[in-house]
Short mmCIF file of C-alpha atoms in Angstrom, two decimals:
data_model
loop_
_atom_site.label_atom_id
_atom_site.label_comp_id
_atom_site.label_asym_id
_atom_site.label_seq_id
_atom_site.Cartn_x
_atom_site.Cartn_y
_atom_site.Cartn_z
CA MET A 1 -19.36 -1.98 19.12
CA GLY A 2 -18.29 -3.35 15.12
CA SER A 3 -14.61 -2.42 14.15
CA SER A 4 -14.12 -0.87 11.09
CA LEU A 5 -10.88 -2.65 10.92
CA THR A 6 -9.97 -2.42 6.72
CA PRO A 7 -7.97 -4.33 6.52
CA ILE A 8 -6.69 -2.07 4.20
CA PHE A 9 -2.85 -3.52 3.71
CA PRO A 10 -2.06 -6.29 0.96
CA PRO A 11 0.90 -7.87 2.09
CA THR A 12 2.20 -7.51 -1.49
CA ILE A 13 0.98 -5.88 -4.24
CA MET A 14 2.55 -7.48 -8.35
CA LEU A 15 2.46 -5.15 -10.37
CA ALA A 16 3.14 -7.24 -13.84
CA THR A 17 0.87 -8.29 -16.84
CA ARG A 18 0.15 -10.55 -19.02
CA GLU A 19 0.81 -10.58 -22.99
CA GLU A 20 -3.62 -12.12 -23.19
CA ASP A 21 -5.22 -9.09 -21.14
CA GLY A 22 -3.82 -6.68 -24.17
CA VAL A 23 0.12 -5.83 -22.22
CA ALA A 24 2.84 -6.68 -24.00
CA LEU A 25 5.30 -7.32 -21.24
CA PRO A 26 9.23 -7.21 -21.54
CA HIS A 27 11.13 -9.74 -23.99
CA GLU A 28 13.56 -11.87 -22.20
CA SER A 29 15.53 -13.88 -25.04
CA THR A 30 18.69 -15.67 -22.44
CA ARG A 31 18.95 -19.10 -24.10
CA THR A 32 21.90 -21.98 -23.81
CA SER A 33 23.70 -22.89 -26.91
CA SER A 34 21.32 -26.08 -27.44
CA GLU A 35 17.94 -23.07 -27.75
CA GLU A 36 20.03 -21.15 -30.42
CA GLY A 37 20.20 -24.35 -32.58
CA LEU A 38 16.26 -24.78 -31.90
CA HIS A 39 16.14 -21.42 -32.26
CA SER A 40 17.63 -22.04 -35.91
CA THR A 41 14.78 -23.57 -37.40
CA THR A 42 11.79 -21.54 -35.41
CA MET A 43 10.32 -19.36 -38.36
CA THR A 44 8.05 -17.54 -35.71
CA GLN A 45 10.84 -16.13 -33.78
CA SER A 46 12.29 -11.80 -33.86
CA THR A 47 15.03 -11.26 -35.64
CA ASP A 48 16.10 -8.82 -32.39
CA ASN A 49 16.17 -11.18 -30.28
CA LYS A 50 18.71 -13.72 -33.03
CA GLU A 51 20.55 -10.67 -32.84
CA ASP A 52 21.14 -11.29 -29.51
CA VAL A 53 21.63 -14.20 -29.61
CA GLU A 54 24.42 -14.19 -31.99
CA SER A 55 26.25 -12.10 -29.91
CA GLY A 56 25.99 -13.09 -26.51
CA LYS A 57 23.75 -10.70 -25.72
CA ASP A 58 21.51 -11.35 -21.85
CA ALA A 59 18.37 -9.28 -22.44
CA SER A 60 17.74 -9.61 -18.66
CA THR A 61 20.57 -7.35 -18.42
CA GLU A 62 18.04 -4.43 -20.36
CA PRO A 63 16.23 -1.81 -18.20
CA THR A 64 13.18 -2.63 -17.13
CA THR A 65 10.34 -1.33 -17.87
CA SER A 66 6.96 -0.41 -16.29
CA PRO A 67 4.83 -2.56 -16.14
CA GLN A 68 1.42 -1.14 -17.95
CA PHE A 69 -2.14 -1.94 -16.84
CA PRO A 70 -5.55 -2.33 -18.92
CA GLU A 71 -7.62 0.41 -16.28
CA GLY A 72 -10.58 -1.25 -16.62
CA GLY A 73 -12.14 -4.57 -18.93
CA LEU A 74 -15.13 -7.21 -17.61
CA ARG A 75 -11.70 -9.40 -15.67
CA ALA A 76 -10.78 -6.55 -13.55
CA TRP A 77 -13.98 -5.46 -12.86
CA LEU A 78 -14.69 -8.67 -10.83
CA THR A 79 -12.14 -8.77 -9.72
CA VAL A 80 -13.41 -5.17 -8.04
CA LEU A 81 -16.26 -7.43 -7.48
CA GLY A 82 -14.78 -10.13 -5.96
CA GLY A 83 -12.87 -8.46 -3.58
CA ALA A 84 -16.35 -6.55 -2.70
CA ILE A 85 -17.31 -9.67 -1.58
CA VAL A 86 -14.29 -11.05 0.74
CA THR A 87 -14.38 -8.04 2.42
CA PHE A 88 -18.04 -8.11 3.35
CA CYS A 89 -17.84 -11.85 4.09
CA THR A 90 -14.42 -10.66 6.10
CA PHE A 91 -14.13 -7.16 7.91
CA GLY A 92 -17.46 -6.91 7.37
CA VAL A 93 -17.73 -9.48 10.50
CA VAL A 94 -14.92 -8.02 11.99
CA GLN A 95 -16.45 -4.21 11.32
CA SER A 96 -19.63 -5.97 13.60
CA PHE A 97 -17.00 -7.34 16.08
CA GLY A 98 -18.75 -4.66 18.56
CA VAL A 99 -22.34 -6.35 18.65
CA TYR A 100 -19.88 -9.72 20.14
CA GLN A 101 -18.28 -6.96 22.69
CA ASP A 102 -21.97 -6.17 23.97
CA TYR A 103 -23.19 -9.36 23.46
CA TYR A 104 -20.06 -10.47 25.74
CA THR A 105 -19.51 -8.09 27.94
CA ARG A 106 -23.73 -8.39 29.25
CA ILE A 107 -24.55 -12.16 28.62
CA SER A 108 -22.59 -14.75 27.72
CA LEU A 109 -18.96 -14.14 29.25
CA ASN A 110 -19.79 -11.41 32.04
CA GLU A 111 -17.35 -12.66 34.25
CA HIS A 112 -14.89 -10.92 32.12
CA THR A 113 -13.86 -7.52 31.56
CA PRO A 114 -14.07 -5.58 29.16
CA SER A 115 -10.07 -5.58 27.94
CA THR A 116 -10.45 -8.95 27.98
CA ILE A 117 -12.80 -9.66 25.93
CA SER A 118 -11.50 -7.55 23.01
CA TRP A 119 -9.27 -10.16 22.55
CA ILE A 120 -10.66 -12.12 20.58
CA GLY A 121 -11.67 -9.48 17.98
CA SER A 122 -7.75 -7.63 18.61
CA VAL A 123 -6.08 -11.50 18.36
CA GLN A 124 -9.26 -11.91 15.52
CA VAL A 125 -7.59 -9.16 13.38
CA PHE A 126 -3.48 -9.21 13.90
CA PHE A 127 -4.24 -12.63 12.98
CA VAL A 128 -5.73 -10.80 9.44
CA PHE A 129 -2.25 -8.27 8.46
CA ALA A 130 -0.17 -10.93 10.63
CA VAL A 131 -1.00 -13.97 7.89
CA GLY A 132 -0.70 -10.98 5.30
CA LEU A 133 2.88 -12.54 4.93
CA PRO A 134 3.38 -15.88 4.46
CA ALA A 135 -0.72 -15.20 2.24
CA GLY A 136 1.73 -13.35 -0.34
CA ARG A 137 4.46 -15.54 -0.41
CA LEU A 138 2.59 -17.63 -1.95
CA PHE A 139 -0.06 -15.19 -4.08
CA ASP A 140 4.20 -14.15 -5.53
CA ALA A 141 4.43 -17.55 -6.52
CA GLY A 142 1.50 -18.12 -8.29
CA TYR A 143 -0.95 -20.05 -5.25
CA PHE A 144 -3.95 -16.68 -5.29
CA HIS A 145 -6.49 -19.52 -5.94
CA HIS A 146 -4.91 -21.95 -3.12
CA CYS A 147 -4.78 -18.68 -1.02
CA LEU A 148 -8.84 -18.26 -2.13
CA LEU A 149 -10.07 -21.47 -1.57
CA GLY A 150 -8.10 -22.63 1.92
CA GLY A 151 -8.73 -19.11 3.82
CA SER A 152 -12.44 -19.51 2.71
CA PHE A 153 -12.85 -23.18 3.96
CA LEU A 154 -10.58 -22.48 7.49
CA TYR A 155 -12.86 -18.93 7.56
CA LEU A 156 -16.45 -21.09 7.13
CA PHE A 157 -15.45 -24.03 9.15
CA SER A 158 -14.49 -21.35 12.24
CA VAL A 159 -18.01 -19.57 11.72
CA PHE A 160 -19.90 -22.65 12.26
CA MET A 161 -17.43 -23.65 15.61
CA LEU A 162 -18.34 -19.82 16.50
CA SER A 163 -22.20 -20.43 16.55
CA LEU A 164 -21.77 -23.69 18.26
CA VAL A 165 -20.04 -22.47 22.15
CA GLN A 166 -21.38 -23.14 25.47
CA PRO A 167 -21.88 -20.28 27.12
CA HIS A 168 -18.96 -18.97 29.42
CA HIS A 169 -16.42 -21.08 27.91
CA TYR A 170 -14.04 -18.03 26.68
CA TYR A 171 -11.61 -19.79 25.19
CA GLN A 172 -13.90 -21.13 22.90
CA ASN A 173 -14.68 -18.35 21.68
CA PHE A 174 -10.97 -17.12 21.46
CA LEU A 175 -9.82 -20.70 19.14
CA ALA A 176 -13.00 -20.05 16.66
CA GLN A 177 -13.51 -16.21 16.71
CA GLY A 178 -9.47 -15.11 17.37
CA ILE A 179 -8.11 -17.81 15.74
CA GLY A 180 -9.30 -19.26 13.27
CA MET A 181 -11.36 -17.09 11.59
CA GLY A 182 -8.61 -14.40 12.05
CA ILE A 183 -6.63 -17.31 9.89
CA GLY A 184 -8.53 -17.94 7.33
CA MET A 185 -9.60 -14.10 7.06
CA GLY A 186 -6.30 -12.86 6.27
CA PHE A 187 -5.61 -16.16 3.35
CA MET A 188 -8.14 -14.08 1.91
CA PHE A 189 -9.11 -10.51 3.03
CA LEU A 190 -4.72 -9.68 1.88
CA PRO A 191 -4.22 -11.42 -1.61
CA SER A 192 -8.08 -10.62 -2.59
CA LEU A 193 -7.70 -6.55 -2.50
CA THR A 194 -3.84 -6.87 -3.53
CA LEU A 195 -4.96 -8.57 -7.05
CA THR A 196 -7.89 -5.60 -7.02
CA SER A 197 -3.10 -3.15 -8.07
CA HIS A 198 -2.87 -5.80 -11.54
CA TYR A 199 -5.59 -4.45 -13.20
CA PHE A 200 -5.37 -0.77 -12.10
CA ARG A 201 -2.97 2.09 -11.10
CA ALA A 202 -4.05 5.46 -12.52
CA ARG A 203 -7.11 4.35 -10.66
CA ARG A 204 -5.70 1.95 -8.02
CA SER A 205 -7.17 3.80 -5.16
CA LEU A 206 -10.26 3.83 -6.53
CA ALA A 207 -10.61 0.42 -7.04
CA MET A 208 -9.34 0.14 -3.36
CA GLY A 209 -11.63 1.61 -2.98
CA CYS A 210 -14.38 0.35 -3.74
CA VAL A 211 -13.72 -3.45 -2.88
CA ILE A 212 -12.93 -1.61 0.68
CA ALA A 213 -16.41 -0.64 0.36
CA GLY A 214 -17.23 -4.59 0.54
CA SER A 215 -16.97 -4.33 4.39
CA SER A 216 -18.73 -1.12 5.04
CA PHE A 217 -21.34 -3.08 3.51
CA GLY A 218 -21.10 -6.09 5.37
CA GLY A 219 -21.21 -4.00 8.50
CA CYS A 220 -24.00 -2.73 7.32
CA LEU A 221 -26.45 -5.46 7.15
CA TYR A 222 -24.37 -7.75 9.91
CA PRO A 223 -24.99 -6.09 12.93
CA ILE A 224 -28.27 -5.83 12.29
CA LEU A 225 -28.94 -9.59 11.86
CA LEU A 226 -26.64 -10.45 14.62
CA ASN A 227 -28.55 -7.43 16.73
CA ASN A 228 -32.32 -8.93 15.96
CA VAL A 229 -30.96 -12.63 17.02
CA PHE A 230 -29.29 -12.64 20.08
CA PRO A 231 -31.43 -11.36 22.16
CA LYS A 232 -34.01 -14.19 21.35
CA ASN A 233 -34.00 -18.27 22.70
CA SER A 234 -30.97 -20.29 21.06
CA GLY A 235 -30.55 -16.80 18.98
CA PHE A 236 -26.67 -16.49 19.40
CA GLY A 237 -25.88 -19.52 17.66
CA MET A 238 -28.73 -19.13 15.39
CA GLY A 239 -27.34 -15.32 14.06
CA VAL A 240 -23.71 -16.86 13.44
CA ARG A 241 -24.91 -19.50 11.61
CA ALA A 242 -26.55 -17.83 9.25
CA VAL A 243 -23.79 -15.46 9.01
CA ALA A 244 -21.94 -18.96 7.35
CA PHE A 245 -24.43 -20.27 5.59
CA MET A 246 -25.05 -16.49 3.56
CA ASP A 247 -20.88 -16.71 3.75
CA LEU A 248 -20.92 -19.85 2.27
CA GLY A 249 -23.16 -18.73 -0.79
CA LEU A 250 -20.54 -15.29 -0.99
CA LEU A 251 -17.46 -16.98 -1.16
CA ILE A 252 -18.23 -19.28 -3.78
CA ILE A 253 -19.02 -16.28 -6.29
CA ALA A 254 -15.98 -14.70 -5.40
CA ASN A 255 -13.89 -17.88 -6.18
CA SER A 256 -15.83 -17.99 -9.14
CA ILE A 257 -15.24 -14.49 -10.90
CA MET A 258 -11.98 -13.30 -9.54
CA ARG A 259 -9.34 -14.80 -12.09
CA THR A 260 -5.47 -13.58 -12.09
CA ARG A 261 -2.34 -11.93 -14.11
CA LEU A 262 0.93 -13.19 -14.29
CA PRO A 263 3.24 -11.50 -11.25
CA PRO A 264 6.77 -10.73 -11.56
CA LYS A 265 9.72 -13.21 -10.71
CA VAL A 266 11.57 -11.53 -8.67
CA HIS A 267 15.65 -13.04 -7.50
CA GLY A 268 16.07 -13.79 -4.14
CA SER A 269 19.50 -11.28 -4.10
CA GLU A 270 17.14 -9.01 -4.98
CA LYS A 271 14.52 -9.19 -2.56
CA ALA A 272 17.44 -8.50 0.13
CA SER A 273 18.73 -5.88 -1.20
CA THR A 274 15.31 -3.91 -1.98
CA LEU A 275 14.47 -4.74 2.06
CA LYS A 276 17.35 -3.25 3.10
CA GLU A 277 16.91 -0.01 0.89
CA VAL A 278 13.39 0.22 2.16
CA VAL A 279 14.07 -0.30 6.22
CA THR A 280 16.34 2.51 5.19
CA ASP A 281 14.23 4.85 4.00
CA VAL A 282 13.31 7.26 6.86
CA PRO A 283 10.92 8.95 5.09
CA TYR A 284 8.76 5.68 4.68
CA LEU A 285 9.87 4.49 8.56
CA THR A 286 8.58 7.93 9.31
CA PHE A 287 4.75 6.95 7.52
CA VAL A 288 4.80 3.48 8.76
CA VAL A 289 5.53 4.41 13.05
CA GLY A 290 2.69 7.53 12.14
CA ALA A 291 0.37 4.79 10.26
CA PHE A 292 0.65 2.37 13.66
CA LEU A 293 0.07 5.24 16.22
CA VAL A 294 -3.43 6.30 13.95
CA PHE A 295 -4.20 2.69 13.61
CA TRP A 296 -4.04 1.68 17.08
CA GLY A 297 -6.45 4.18 18.21
CA VAL A 298 -9.14 4.76 15.19
CA PHE A 299 -10.57 1.65 15.96
CA VAL A 300 -12.02 2.85 19.16
CA PRO A 301 -14.97 3.42 19.08
CA PHE A 302 -15.32 1.34 16.88
CA PHE A 303 -15.36 -2.03 19.56
CA TYR A 304 -16.97 -0.02 22.37
CA LEU A 305 -19.32 2.52 20.28
CA GLN A 306 -22.59 0.71 21.15
CA LEU A 307 -21.23 -0.54 24.90
CA TYR A 308 -21.26 3.43 25.28
CA ALA A 309 -24.88 4.21 24.10
CA ALA A 310 -25.85 0.88 25.76
CA LEU A 311 -24.40 2.33 29.13
CA HIS A 312 -25.81 6.17 28.00
CA GLY A 313 -29.35 5.49 27.96
CA VAL A 314 -29.69 4.93 24.65
CA THR A 315 -33.29 2.52 23.67
CA PRO A 316 -32.07 -0.82 22.48
CA SER A 317 -34.28 -0.22 20.38
CA PHE A 318 -32.45 2.14 18.64
CA VAL A 319 -28.30 0.53 19.80
CA ARG A 320 -28.87 -1.93 18.05
CA TYR A 321 -27.91 0.12 14.55
CA THR A 322 -25.73 2.32 15.97
CA ILE A 323 -22.65 0.33 14.61
CA THR A 324 -24.82 0.18 10.91
CA ILE A 325 -25.19 3.87 10.80
CA MET A 326 -20.89 4.13 11.39
CA ASN A 327 -20.45 1.83 9.25
CA ALA A 328 -22.71 2.92 6.42
CA ALA A 329 -21.21 7.11 6.93
CA SER A 330 -18.07 5.02 5.70
CA ILE A 331 -19.01 3.29 2.71
CA LEU A 332 -18.65 6.76 1.40
CA GLY A 333 -15.24 7.27 3.28
CA ARG A 334 -13.72 4.41 1.48
CA THR A 335 -14.72 5.98 -1.61
CA VAL A 336 -14.90 9.89 -1.96
CA PRO A 337 -11.86 10.51 -0.20
CA ASN A 338 -9.40 7.93 -2.29
CA PHE A 339 -11.08 9.16 -5.64
CA LEU A 340 -9.73 12.82 -4.20
CA ALA A 341 -6.35 11.36 -3.53
CA ASP A 342 -5.74 9.97 -7.34
CA MET A 343 -6.03 13.30 -8.29
CA TYR A 344 -4.18 15.22 -5.46
CA GLY A 345 -2.10 12.11 -3.74
CA PRO A 346 -2.56 10.03 -0.86
CA LEU A 347 -1.06 11.92 1.92
CA ASN A 348 -2.88 14.94 0.92
CA ILE A 349 -6.02 13.30 1.67
CA ILE A 350 -5.30 11.33 5.03
CA ILE A 351 -3.63 13.63 7.13
CA PRO A 352 -6.66 16.20 7.44
CA SER A 353 -8.59 12.72 7.35
CA SER A 354 -6.31 11.23 10.30
CA ILE A 355 -6.72 14.77 11.99
CA ILE A 356 -10.69 15.08 11.74
CA SER A 357 -11.16 11.72 12.63
CA GLY A 358 -9.07 12.33 16.34
CA GLY A 359 -10.67 14.88 17.37
CA LEU A 360 -14.29 13.63 16.26
CA VAL A 361 -12.67 10.80 19.38
CA PHE A 362 -14.12 13.79 21.67
CA ALA A 363 -17.41 14.03 19.59
CA MET A 364 -18.23 10.13 21.76
CA PHE A 365 -19.18 11.49 24.67
CA GLY A 366 -21.87 13.29 22.93
CA ALA A 367 -23.58 9.57 21.49
CA SER A 368 -25.38 9.71 24.66
CA SER A 369 -28.93 9.94 23.42
CA ILE A 370 -30.12 8.91 19.66
CA ALA A 371 -28.72 12.06 17.85
CA GLY A 372 -25.86 12.76 19.06
CA ALA A 373 -24.93 9.01 17.56
CA VAL A 374 -26.33 9.15 14.74
CA VAL A 375 -24.40 12.50 14.82
CA PHE A 376 -21.05 10.83 15.73
CA GLY A 377 -21.51 7.69 14.07
CA ALA A 378 -22.04 9.23 10.69
CA PHE A 379 -19.27 11.70 10.53
CA TYR A 380 -16.78 9.67 12.86
CA GLY A 381 -17.29 6.89 9.82
CA PHE A 382 -16.71 8.98 6.73
CA PHE A 383 -13.92 9.96 8.28
CA SER A 384 -12.41 6.99 10.00
CA GLY A 385 -12.71 5.67 6.88
CA GLY A 386 -10.98 7.61 4.96
CA VAL A 387 -7.65 6.83 6.81
CA ILE A 388 -8.49 3.66 6.75
CA SER A 389 -8.52 2.73 3.15
CA VAL A 390 -6.51 5.63 2.15
CA MET A 391 -3.49 4.08 4.87
CA THR A 392 -2.31 1.92 1.79
CA PRO A 393 -1.83 3.55 -1.71
CA ALA A 394 -0.33 6.65 0.72
CA ALA A 395 2.55 4.14 1.09
CA GLY A 396 3.11 3.63 -2.52
CA CYS A 397 3.65 7.14 -2.27
CA PHE A 398 7.24 6.11 -0.80
CA VAL A 399 8.31 3.76 -3.81
CA THR A 400 11.45 4.61 -5.24
CA HIS A 401 11.88 2.25 -8.81
CA ASN A 402 10.06 3.35 -11.67
CA ASP A 403 8.58 -0.19 -11.95
CA HIS A 404 7.84 -0.65 -8.62
CA SER A 405 9.19 -3.14 -7.65
CA ASP A 406 9.77 -2.57 -3.68
CA LEU A 407 5.90 -1.10 -3.64
CA GLY A 408 5.24 -5.35 -1.76
CA ILE A 409 7.78 -5.10 0.50
CA ARG A 410 6.24 -1.40 2.02
CA ILE A 411 3.52 -3.22 2.16
CA GLY A 412 4.09 -5.31 3.49
CA LEU A 413 5.54 -3.84 6.14
CA LEU A 414 3.33 -1.71 6.99
CA SER A 415 0.89 -4.17 7.14
CA PHE A 416 3.08 -6.21 9.85
CA THR A 417 3.60 -3.12 12.31
CA LEU A 418 0.17 -3.11 12.02
CA ALA A 419 -0.91 -5.82 13.14
CA PHE A 420 0.57 -5.63 16.43
CA ALA A 421 -1.09 -1.80 16.32
CA LEU A 422 -4.63 -3.82 15.60
CA LEU A 423 -4.09 -6.30 18.21
CA THR A 424 -3.31 -3.49 21.25
CA GLY A 425 -4.81 -0.95 21.16
CA ASN A 426 -8.45 -1.79 21.74
CA PRO A 427 -7.40 -3.71 24.02
CA ILE A 428 -6.04 -1.12 25.96
CA ALA A 429 -8.44 1.26 25.21
CA GLY A 430 -11.10 -1.73 27.41
CA ALA A 431 -8.46 -1.68 30.35
CA LEU A 432 -8.47 2.09 30.64
CA LEU A 433 -12.00 1.51 30.77
CA SER A 434 -11.88 0.04 35.02
CA PRO A 435 -14.80 -1.51 34.40
CA PRO A 436 -17.74 -1.30 36.34
CA HIS A 437 -16.56 2.40 37.39
CA TYR A 438 -16.09 2.90 32.99
CA ARG A 439 -14.40 5.40 33.17
CA TRP A 440 -14.66 6.86 29.13
CA SER A 441 -12.95 9.56 28.70
CA GLN A 442 -10.17 8.02 29.44
CA PRO A 443 -10.37 5.23 26.14
CA VAL A 444 -11.36 8.28 24.88
CA ILE A 445 -8.82 10.95 25.29
CA PHE A 446 -5.97 8.09 24.58
CA ALA A 447 -7.86 6.41 21.53
CA ALA A 448 -7.66 10.94 20.22
CA VAL A 449 -4.31 11.72 21.12
CA VAL A 450 -2.16 8.49 19.56
CA ILE A 451 -4.55 9.69 15.88
CA PHE A 452 -2.98 13.47 16.47
CA ALA A 453 0.93 11.73 17.28
CA GLY A 454 0.23 9.24 14.11
CA ALA A 455 -1.15 12.47 12.29
CA ALA A 456 1.98 14.49 13.34
CA CYS A 457 4.99 11.39 11.73
CA HIS A 458 3.07 11.37 8.68
CA LEU A 459 3.00 14.88 8.04
CA ILE A 460 6.77 15.37 8.35
CA ALA A 461 6.76 11.67 5.86
CA ARG A 462 5.22 14.23 3.98
CA ARG A 463 7.79 17.27 4.28
CA ALA A 464 10.78 14.60 3.59
CA LEU A 465 8.21 13.04 0.55
CA VAL A 466 7.89 16.63 -0.59
CA LYS A 467 11.24 17.19 -1.64
CA ARG A 468 12.63 14.06 -2.59
CA LYS A 469 10.32 13.85 -5.63
CA GLY A 470 10.01 18.14 -6.21
CA THR A 471 6.50 18.28 -6.33
CA VAL A 472 3.46 18.54 -3.02
CA LEU A 473 0.55 16.39 -4.78
CA ILE A 474 2.01 13.44 -3.35
#
């Protein structure tokens, strides 16, 4: 069962621009007396800045203008392509964890419960989001390429180590796949998604959706590859090494084509003031609680669909494609809703998508035949994909600063909160499954109820936000 965790919540969304990209930055003209002497001999200095110096005026006290965005161009779309490659290599693998869950449960770690095994995938995704906080600080400081290159190395090293693990050695899988790969993914994924917003504002939801859609393509390819190699002799090691070599080539391309723009520099006191404002914003906190509840349950089918189909009589030759079908549908689910979100508002899209996804969870009971698995996978993949990909743009609805300087903190707090939802949600579902009896109604009801509860929180947050902004397009 693949896990469609598309991690979509970068720790910081930088909104700065560079003059080299054709966008002017606000001038800051704070100078010392010695600089004034040098300034008097510099013929290229503007008259306005001269007047500021002579009058002792500090330009840093001027109101901050809202940054502008290219909204396209070669560099922008290469950045989107590079981000899509990163999500293909990272969350494409995460979304394929259901294949590992099925293989471990029935073969290589069959002495452990599904709940225990699911901790491998849950810890992996937890680190993807939790590492977003330190990765975001490094990103703010201008170390994007260090994060991407270092994360690529750690991730690829861990994948190669996973190919060498011995059957029935749980700790080896946990260290390589849960911790090593998870931390490496965290340093790559969230900064790569964050970088996209340097170039887009009006079409930000669509651009992020394109980046996140890369994970769906990976979620289609990896299950086919792994399911066709794992059953063979020495298939596990061969399949994982094939993934490692393919990702090596793709990540070389991503590291080569992604380029940063100049990030804003925010003083520590300003950050503290912004953080206090964010953590006391009740509508935003209500939204975060709702997001936690939705993410607590929305990935349960991605972890357990393949196991459910295998245990309910679906032919083995087709079971291996159940996750692929779900991820294929989520390609549209991560682009079409984002396109609509740019027109009608992210919250107006994510709320109905969450309600429909919660209802569709019950349709998992129909995945006991080929037709049922196809229909469920297609519909759930589409609507849950919309929930996952629009969550980050939805956080942007709550910004209160004209220059969006509080956007990074809001998304960082959301990302860190969701890490704990992803850490615990699937193990809870696995414990409720109660093997070897496999009481499927319990995890299904759990997932549906928490998704509905999250949608209710989002409705409350939306109502408060409509009053604050005076518009329903949010």
